[in-house]
Structures are given as structure tokens and as C-alpha cells.
């Protein structure tokens, strides 16, 4: 009693700043104690969750595999399948269990095709999982909407089109991208029409995913890409150029030639790439004429094309660039010369007058 | 000087120390809050991302992994195997054998069925010349691998050779002994591909400590807390630095360093600035500062990105001697970089890079150990002169200590709420206990190493990298 009274008196006599420091210290100390205690509870909770996840995952995997293999008709459910749906409907009330069931379904969707995937879709409808996904679209959080769209994409829910397509101009690019992927995953090339009036950039990340999605389909009948090659959105043009290259769009030649004079360098370089892929010799002649007006990157790209399509009549052009200041063009010119006129290449390499990079000559000589 | 003048000087000193400590604590608090926001945003953004398409796509951008090796024969074969087991499709691996004196090259030739090929290097960046040459595997299973044997020139020189040889748009510069998770490349490439308005020039990732972890076939199987207090303390330190510090700087686009252990660079910009600086021991920080400076000077919008996923695991020093040598080098690297680019500091021409990032590094990283030591000396003098107000000293000491413990606990929470890598029972308490011990078992050595680093920088110019003896990660 005397000690505590002494402490109180001592504290009261301290300068204000020290009092404040002690109060802060006490608050910090208390916070540390509380956080330490809570850490134990929190870690135990996480461990329990992990264990439950493993347990439920095994359980649900078994049930869903039984569900899938117990009938061959995806449209008609047998009693066993109905019992499984009923059993799982109860589990769906818990958000964490719903999450596990969806992740198991995702994995199964990746492994099965045809009727099996139709069966999964039926399950998705009958259990009411679709309602949870559609409810996500009404959420005010952008990431919940994006998650909902992603889920409906994975389960091929064409019927959600009207609910989802309205997000194509969403202010968050994550939501827009999820919508774009939904459209292409479900409506293939027809889903690409969002490009018609896309006025925000299409990231390379999404472009890769769209191209990868399109390549998975058996039906490779592509729609008209011409309008996209004339788009005012540079990323749309770049994407259309990739489509032209992958799907051999020979009919867009004039647009490609026009793109050679586009203000964006990346587009010009890609146009050279596509032209050389599609039209070969014809493209080569056009580019050869304009060679000096090309940027260094374009010139390197052109020499890459020339290496594949060179003919003896190109020799004077190649010779002109044997001493180009750029290493890559110099090397390519030398390689091309060797392929069309070995004697001239040998003369060049032996010539005492030449001040050519001897290491490069030796390298080209050996290959 | 009369007594009143001395008293005024002492008072000014007190306020300076107090102001510095207060600003330092405030910056930690602000950075933690920003980091929390950034982490939440990152997790939200990536919670619905399907990485599978990027992983398997042949139209995804190509990446070259550049891994310099010097006398790594002990683990080189397993390490290369780990690098070759990444799930990304479009990548290749260039191992630069930087004039190793051991049999690293022979081991690689034998293990991967390598043969010498004709190759010409476009020396955009000047490096030491090739020694035995360039090797590729005869076995198609290892077609992604290229081994380059060159004369010794140091890590930066080896990385520059890799930059010269690579033809890909992006280069992942890593330490050969690091364990890269299989999904590391697709996660690290994402920031480069998703930005449309700014050019991402580099991306860094979290480095985690793999001592005592179980690794099988180049894969991380089991994560354990190491037994040694020194290594445990470094885990806590890394959690604080990566999850609370760098995450916040990433949001502010103010990162000045991407760990040399694992980072991806835009090759075009890296070459445009002349590659890694071979004259510094902090080449990883220096190249990022130089790339940023270059982008500011050409007035192109850019970003240095950072992702918090635990993708790269490395071996931390487990002896105080090696630890001090490592931190000594880090200090010298920081001094060299900040000195070399001093033009940036407090220069509004460089925007937030010059007005926030650089000054922060200078004041709270570069000068911190010096100010701390001055403070300790000053405190000792006051004790000798019996001028210490113990009620003040003790209360402030306790406050500072409790703050440092709390800050570490926040880092632990940050880890638990995001990646929860240390799942084993009892680890949580051990980490909290470490938070209480770390200011005594690790911090004094960091301080000592930093002071030694300063001394070596100014008075022992010959000192370069120092040795980092590695025992190899636990492989079963």
C-alpha cells in the first residue's frame, strides 16, 4: 500500500513529458501483451482452418467424383446425384465450405471435358452456387465483382451474359479485364467485339490471356479484324496484329502496309513482323525501298526477315550494309552475304583492306 | 564558453536527437500503414487471377534467368536443376561461370551433357572476356540452359555478360544458390505486363530465409524456423524489411533497391544505362538508382514494382563473422550508391525520387548508424559527467524498446495475415520472443557492421566483396 502510494506520488511529481512517455509505454506494453495473446488464438484458428480445409477438400472431392461418375446423362440427375446435391447444399451455407467446394469444382473443370463439364454445370445450378456468384456481381466491392465474373467464366455460364456485359466499361480495370475474359471464354471470337469501342489500354497481361483462350478452341474461324487494325487505341492495334499473325489473316495486307507509317514505333515493328510472316517476299520489297526511313529497331527486324527470304538479287543491298554501325545488322548482313555469295564472303574475310570485326568474320565463317 | 552556452548547445543536441528519433519512429508508422494498404490491395487484385494461361502461353514474353556463379561447385548442379524446373514456358537460363577456380564448369558439362558452341557476344556493355567459351546441352531436355565461362570480373561483370548475351526483353538476375519457387517467373512478370500507362523497369520480390527448410529435388518441401538465434533474428528482420518497408515504398514508387538475390529488369533500360556497375559492392541498389535516374532524365513515366509473395528462398549467414561481413558490404554499397548519385538528393528535377526516396535513404538508412553511435558516445559522456537525467533516460529507453518490439510484432501479423508460411505450432511464440530479444542479439551487430562498413569505405578502400561461406540448403 505504502509502495503503491509512493509510486503514484512519484509519478505525479514527474515532468509532463515523462508522464506522457510512461503513458505511451504502458499503452505499447498492453498492446504487445494483447497482440501476443491474440497471435496464439489467431494462429490456432489458421491451423484449424487449414486442417478443416484438407478434411473438407478430401470429403467433397470424393462426393463430387461420385456425383460425376454416377450418371452418363448430364441433363438428368439420378437419385444418388440428387442425394449428393442435397447433402452439399447444407455445406454451401458456410462461406468457407462454399469456397472449398468451388475450388474442388475448378480443379475438376480443368480435368474433365464434354458431358462431364456439363454435369458440373448442372451441379452448379442445382446447388444454387450460381446464385451466390450472381449475388457477387451486385456487391459494391470491385474485387468481389471480379471474383464473381471469374467464377461464372470458369463454369461457362453463358446465361450470365447480360449481368456481366454491363461491366465492360467498369472504372476498375480488373473488373473490365474479367469481363473481357468472360466474353472471349464463352463467346470466342464474337466476344472480341468489345474491342470495337475500347478506349482504354488493353494490357499485355490481358492480351496474352485472350490469345491463349482463343487458341484453346477447335473452331478457329476468326471474325473481321480490319476495324481493329484501324483503331485509335494503339493497344487494340497491337492485339489485332497478333491475331493477324497467329490466324494468318492474308486479307488485311493493305491495313498492314498502312501501319508501316503509324506514329507508334512498337506498332511499326510489329507490322513488319506480321508482314514478313504473311507476305514474305512482297513485304520485303516494300520495306527494302523504305529502309533508310526505318528506325533502328525496324531495320534490325527487317534484316531478320531478309535472312529468311534473301535471294541473290538482294546482294547489292546487303553489301551496302556490311559496315552498318549496328552490331546486329552487321552480323546479319555478313551471314546473309555468306548464304548468297560464299566467294564474296571469303574475299571479304581474307581481304587485307577490310577492317571488319575479325571475331565476327570467324564466327560467321564457322556457322 | 560559459556554462549557459554549454547548456544551450546541450539542449540543441537533445532536441536534435529527439527530433531524429521521433521522425524515424513516425516514418516507420507511416510506412507500416501504407504497406498494409498496399498488401491488402495486392491480395485483392491477385485473389482471382488465373496464372495458368500465362504459364503455358507461348505468346507470353520471354525471360532470361542470369545466374552468376563463382566457385559454387558444391551445389551448382542441384542449383541449376532448380532453376530449370520453373513452370513458365518462355524462359531460358544463362549460368555465368565467373572465372571459378574450382571444377564448377566440369561438373556442369558432365551433368548437363554440355558442348561448346560457336558464339559471338555483342558487347554492348564492356566485360571481362570469355574463358572457355559458351556451352549448350546436347540433351534436348536441357535446351533452356546455356553456360558461359568467362574470366573473373566479379558479380556485376558476370551479370553484364548475361545482359549482353540475352536476347529477351526481360532478365531475371538471381543468385545461383537461391531457391526459386516454380511459379516465381509468372508472378514476377505480371507487373511488367499489366501496366499500360507507365513503363515498369524492374520488379523485385521478397527474399525469405531457407536455413533449416527441407528442400527436395530443387523444391521447397517443409518450412522450419532455424535453431540459431542469429538466423531466427534475420527472419524477423527480413519480414520487417520486406513486408513493411519495401511494400510501402513500392506503393509510393520510391524503391531504390531490388535485392540482388532475385529481381527482374527491363533489359533494354538496363543496357541503356550501361549495365551493372563493376566498381561498387552494392551493384543491385546502384543499377536501380541509375535506371530510375535515366528514366527521370529522359522524362518517361516509369515504375519500380515489388511483389510480396515468398518466391525466392536463400541461405542467410549463420555465423556472426559472415553476418558482419555481409552487412559491412551492404553499408559500403549504400554509401557508394548514394555518393555516386548525390546529384539526385533534394533535387526537385527528380520529383519524389529526389525529394523523398533519396533523402529518406540518406537520413534514415545511410546516416542512422552514425547518429546512433554519436548518441551512444554522447550518452556515455553524460554518464561520466553525471549529467544524465535518469528518469528521462529510462522512460525513453523503455518507450523505444517497446516500440521496436511492437513493430516486429506488426511484421509477424503482416506475415500471418498474408502468407502464413511458418505454420508449425510454437513458432508464433518463438517469433514474439525473438521480437523481444532481437534488439539485443542482432541490432548491436548490425550497428557494428555498419560502422565497420563506414570505416572500410573511407579508410580501407581495397576491401571489396568479402567472403560469404555457404553451407548449402538442407536437401533430402
XYZ file of C-alpha atoms in Angstrom, chain A residues 57-67 84 104:
13
model
C -11.486 -30.977 -49.571
C -10.974 -34.755 -49.359
C -14.603 -35.264 -48.399
C -16.037 -33.047 -51.126
C -13.669 -34.360 -53.768
C -14.954 -37.877 -53.069
C -18.580 -36.775 -53.215
C -18.139 -34.764 -56.385
C -16.262 -37.537 -58.175
C -19.091 -39.934 -57.198
C -21.569 -37.356 -58.470
C -25.229 -35.589 -53.047
C -12.660 -28.535 -55.973
